[in-house]
C-alpha positions as a Python dict, from the first residue, in 0.01 Angstrom:
ca = {
    (1, 'M'): (0, 0, 0),
    (2, 'K'): (-325, -191, 24),
    (3, 'I'): (-385, -441, 305),
    (4, 'L'): (-679, -673, 374),
    (5, 'V'): (-761, -753, 739),
    (6, 'I'): (-994, -1050, 798),
    (7, 'E'): (-1085, -1050, 1168),
    (8, 'D'): (-1418, -1128, 1335),
    (9, 'E'): (-1342, -942, 1661),
    (10, 'P'): (-1442, -577, 1595),
    (11, 'N'): (-1209, -434, 1860),
    (12, 'V'): (-908, -622, 1726),
    (13, 'A'): (-996, -532, 1366),
    (14, 'A'): (-1036, -163, 1461),
    (15, 'F'): (-705, -166, 1649),
    (16, 'I'): (-518, -311, 1351),
    (17, 'K'): (-691, -86, 1097),
    (18, 'R'): (-628, 232, 1297),
    (19, 'G'): (-263, 147, 1354),
    (20, 'L'): (-195, 62, 991),
    (21, 'Q'): (-377, 370, 864),
    (22, 'E'): (-160, 584, 1089),
    (23, 'Q'): (134, 433, 901),
    (24, 'T'): (-30, 543, 571),
    (25, 'F'): (-152, 197, 467),
    (26, 'D'): (-481, 163, 279),
    (27, 'V'): (-680, -92, 484),
    (28, 'E'): (-996, -290, 410),
    (29, 'V'): (-1164, -506, 676),
    (30, 'A'): (-1379, -819, 647),
    (31, 'Y'): (-1543, -964, 956),
    (32, 'D'): (-1580, -1323, 834),
    (33, 'G'): (-1398, -1567, 609),
    (34, 'N'): (-1651, -1568, 324),
    (35, 'L'): (-1640, -1192, 276),
    (36, 'G'): (-1264, -1200, 315),
    (37, 'K'): (-1237, -1457, 37),
    (38, 'R'): (-1452, -1249, -199),
    (39, 'L'): (-1242, -938, -139),
    (40, 'A'): (-913, -1130, -176),
    (41, 'L'): (-1026, -1270, -512),
    (42, 'Q'): (-1162, -939, -642),
    (43, 'N'): (-881, -701, -541),
    (44, 'D'): (-505, -678, -535),
    (45, 'Y'): (-348, -651, -189),
    (46, 'Q'): (15, -637, -85),
    (47, 'V'): (-54, -830, 239),
    (48, 'I'): (-350, -1021, 386),
    (49, 'I'): (-384, -1041, 766),
    (50, 'M'): (-634, -1299, 890),
    (51, 'D'): (-749, -1462, 1210),
    (52, 'I'): (-772, -1842, 1225),
    (53, 'I'): (-1092, -1885, 1424),
    (54, 'M'): (-1369, -1708, 1230),
    (55, 'P'): (-1736, -1770, 1151),
    (56, 'H'): (-1840, -1946, 829),
    (57, 'L'): (-1486, -2012, 704),
    (58, 'S'): (-1179, -2061, 922),
    (59, 'G'): (-852, -1889, 849),
    (60, 'L'): (-681, -2221, 770),
    (61, 'D'): (-950, -2322, 520),
    (62, 'L'): (-951, -1974, 369),
    (63, 'C'): (-574, -1981, 333),
    (64, 'R'): (-589, -2317, 153),
    (65, 'Q'): (-867, -2198, -77),
    (66, 'L'): (-684, -1878, -172),
    (67, 'R'): (-369, -2075, -258),
    (68, 'Q'): (-578, -2316, -466),
    (69, 'E'): (-713, -2010, -650),
    (70, 'Q'): (-350, -1909, -719),
    (71, 'V'): (-366, -1604, -492),
    (72, 'R'): (-1, -1560, -396),
    (73, 'T'): (-42, -1249, -179),
    (74, 'P'): (163, -1290, 144),
    (75, 'I'): (-61, -1402, 432),
    (76, 'L'): (-4, -1328, 802),
    (77, 'L'): (-208, -1545, 1040),
    (78, 'L'): (-324, -1406, 1375),
    (79, 'T'): (-449, -1644, 1641),
    (80, 'A'): (-470, -1721, 2009),
    (81, 'L'): (-352, -2074, 1925),
    (82, 'G'): (22, -2080, 1971),
    (83, 'T'): (148, -2438, 1988),
    (84, 'T'): (405, -2572, 1744),
    (85, 'D'): (141, -2792, 1579),
    (86, 'D'): (-84, -2487, 1527),
    (87, 'I'): (202, -2295, 1369),
    (88, 'V'): (293, -2582, 1138),
    (89, 'D'): (-75, -2626, 1039),
    (90, 'G'): (-93, -2260, 944),
    (91, 'L'): (225, -2267, 740),
    (92, 'E'): (127, -2585, 562),
    (93, 'A'): (-208, -2426, 475),
    (94, 'G'): (-12, -2167, 278),
    (95, 'A'): (46, -1885, 526),
    (96, 'D'): (372, -1691, 511),
    (97, 'D'): (398, -1585, 874),
    (98, 'Y'): (228, -1636, 1210),
    (99, 'L'): (167, -1401, 1502),
    (100, 'S'): (13, -1515, 1831),
    (101, 'K'): (-240, -1307, 2024),
    (102, 'P'): (-197, -1093, 2222),
    (103, 'F'): (64, -908, 2021),
    (104, 'K'): (221, -563, 2016),
    (105, 'F'): (134, -348, 1716),
    (106, 'K'): (504, -274, 1665),
    (107, 'E'): (567, -642, 1601),
    (108, 'L'): (268, -670, 1367),
    (109, 'L'): (392, -370, 1170),
    (110, 'A'): (741, -521, 1133),
    (111, 'R'): (592, -848, 1002),
    (112, 'V'): (365, -664, 757),
    (113, 'R'): (652, -457, 619),
    (114, 'A'): (872, -765, 578),
    (115, 'L'): (597, -947, 388),
    (116, 'A'): (527, -642, 172),
    (117, 'R'): (894, -615, 76),
    (118, 'R'): (890, -977, -35),
    (119, 'A'): (585, -911, -252),
    (120, 'E'): (747, -620, -436),
    (121, 'P'): (878, -722, -777),
    (122, 'G'): (1173, -483, -755),
    (123, 'Q'): (1431, -531, -1029),
    (124, 'A'): (1457, -908, -997),
    (125, 'K'): (1495, -1127, -1303),
    (126, 'S'): (1173, -1285, -1424),
    (127, 'L'): (1347, -1612, -1517),
    (128, 'L'): (1555, -1824, -1280),
    (129, 'Q'): (1742, -2131, -1400),
    (130, 'A'): (1959, -2420, -1283),
    (131, 'G'): (2058, -2668, -1553),
    (132, 'D'): (1744, -2777, -1737),
    (133, 'L'): (1516, -2639, -1462),
    (134, 'Q'): (1350, -2303, -1529),
    (135, 'M'): (1123, -2088, -1312),
    (136, 'N'): (925, -1801, -1465),
    (137, 'L'): (840, -1549, -1193),
    (138, 'D'): (588, -1366, -1412),
    (139, 'T'): (377, -1667, -1512),
    (140, 'K'): (459, -1872, -1198),
    (141, 'E'): (552, -2168, -1420),
    (142, 'V'): (824, -2421, -1342),
    (143, 'V'): (958, -2646, -1620),
    (144, 'R'): (1232, -2907, -1621),
    (145, 'A'): (1354, -3064, -1944),
    (146, 'G'): (1037, -2944, -2114),
    (147, 'K'): (810, -3101, -1850),
    (148, 'E'): (583, -2867, -1652),
    (149, 'I'): (603, -2911, -1275),
    (150, 'N'): (309, -2812, -1057),
    (151, 'L'): (408, -2663, -720),
    (152, 'T'): (211, -2532, -425),
    (153, 'A'): (268, -2170, -321),
    (154, 'R'): (504, -2280, -42),
    (155, 'E'): (700, -2516, -267),
    (156, 'F'): (730, -2240, -528),
    (157, 'A'): (866, -1995, -269),
    (158, 'L'): (1115, -2252, -140),
    (159, 'L'): (1241, -2340, -487),
    (160, 'E'): (1267, -1971, -577),
    (161, 'Y'): (1492, -1911, -275),
    (162, 'F'): (1708, -2213, -362),
    (163, 'L'): (1745, -2084, -718),
    (164, 'R'): (1837, -1735, -604),
    (165, 'K'): (2097, -1883, -367),
    (166, 'Q'): (2211, -2175, -585),
    (167, 'G'): (2558, -2301, -506),
    (168, 'K'): (2528, -2193, -142),
    (169, 'V'): (2460, -2420, 155),
    (170, 'L'): (2137, -2306, 325),
    (171, 'S'): (2066, -2403, 685),
    (172, 'R'): (1720, -2489, 813),
    (173, 'V'): (1716, -2164, 1012),
    (174, 'D'): (1809, -1967, 699),
    (175, 'L'): (1521, -2128, 510),
    (176, 'L'): (1276, -2064, 795),
    (177, 'E'): (1370, -1698, 812),
    (178, 'N'): (1365, -1630, 439),
    (179, 'V'): (1091, -1857, 307),
    (180, 'W'): (860, -1870, 608),
    (181, 'D'): (960, -1533, 767),
    (182, 'L'): (1001, -1708, 1103),
    (183, 'H'): (1290, -1600, 1321),
    (184, 'F'): (1294, -1901, 1548),
    (185, 'D'): (1326, -2278, 1515),
    (186, 'L'): (987, -2448, 1517),
    (187, 'G'): (1141, -2759, 1668),
    (188, 'S'): (981, -2955, 1384),
    (189, 'N'): (1081, -3103, 1050),
    (190, 'V'): (874, -2866, 837),
    (191, 'V'): (1177, -2760, 629),
    (192, 'D'): (1285, -3119, 570),
    (193, 'V'): (930, -3215, 473),
    (194, 'Y'): (908, -2941, 212),
    (195, 'V'): (1253, -3014, 72),
    (196, 'N'): (1137, -3374, 24),
    (197, 'Y'): (822, -3247, -148),
    (198, 'L'): (1042, -3049, -388),
    (199, 'R'): (1274, -3343, -452),
    (200, 'N'): (982, -3563, -546),
    (201, 'K'): (873, -3307, -804),
    (202, 'V'): (1193, -3159, -947),
    (203, 'D'): (1448, -3442, -903),
    (204, 'K'): (1279, -3781, -872),
    (205, 'D'): (1210, -3842, -1241),
    (206, 'F'): (1534, -3691, -1370),
    (207, 'P'): (1883, -3849, -1388),
    (208, 'V'): (2067, -3538, -1266),
    (209, 'K'): (1976, -3435, -911),
    (210, 'L'): (1977, -3064, -825),
    (211, 'L'): (1890, -3063, -451),
    (212, 'H'): (2150, -3208, -218),
    (213, 'T'): (2181, -3257, 157),
    (214, 'V'): (2494, -3131, 329),
    (215, 'V'): (2505, -3343, 643),
    (216, 'G'): (2493, -3137, 960),
    (217, 'M'): (2466, -2809, 770),
    (218, 'G'): (2154, -2796, 554),
    (219, 'Y'): (2076, -2811, 181),
    (220, 'I'): (2219, -2685, -144),
    (221, 'L'): (2085, -2652, -499),
    (222, 'K'): (2348, -2702, -766),
    (223, 'G'): (2308, -2714, -1142),
    (224, 'P'): (2519, -2970, -1333),
    (225, 'E'): (2751, -2692, -1445),
    (226, 'S'): (2845, -2633, -1079),
    (227, 'K'): (2973, -2986, -1022),
}
């Protein structure tokens, strides 16, 4: 398994690289955001680990740029910044998980393995559907009633989870754990914000609504055949 570490502190980068190599991972290191971007665009990685505060190009800007370039590799952000606003900023930039410094390598390893499992194609179906909404996991295309819908990486991941769990009520905590890989409540409305983003794209211009709020419990995606 190939992992890219983008970290400007040599000691931290060496610590992460040594630990991951001991676990048989193939690790490449970049010491600034610009080099990290070039490597991420040129090579295939199962996970990208990056610091936020880096010379030339910050981790947040790099994350946004990679998502704009359609790089969907899971990204784990490392930073000394640990407030709720910092976490939300990182997730909204396109990161999949967030780990505050200082951290224990055991925790880093668990996060990396969880992200790598998500990236594996496994035996999953390449086409997910609810009513006239279709998601192609191979081409990353989403179409409803013949109309192409453009989603960000985070919106795509959220819709994919809803489609895989359609007909089931999903709590905010469930969505945080399975779409954002966060095992705690951010104390923010990040889930609600992204559900609204999805509604504006997949429901707003269509007579049949697929995403529904279950008051006090969470959200559910139901195709018309489920009503």
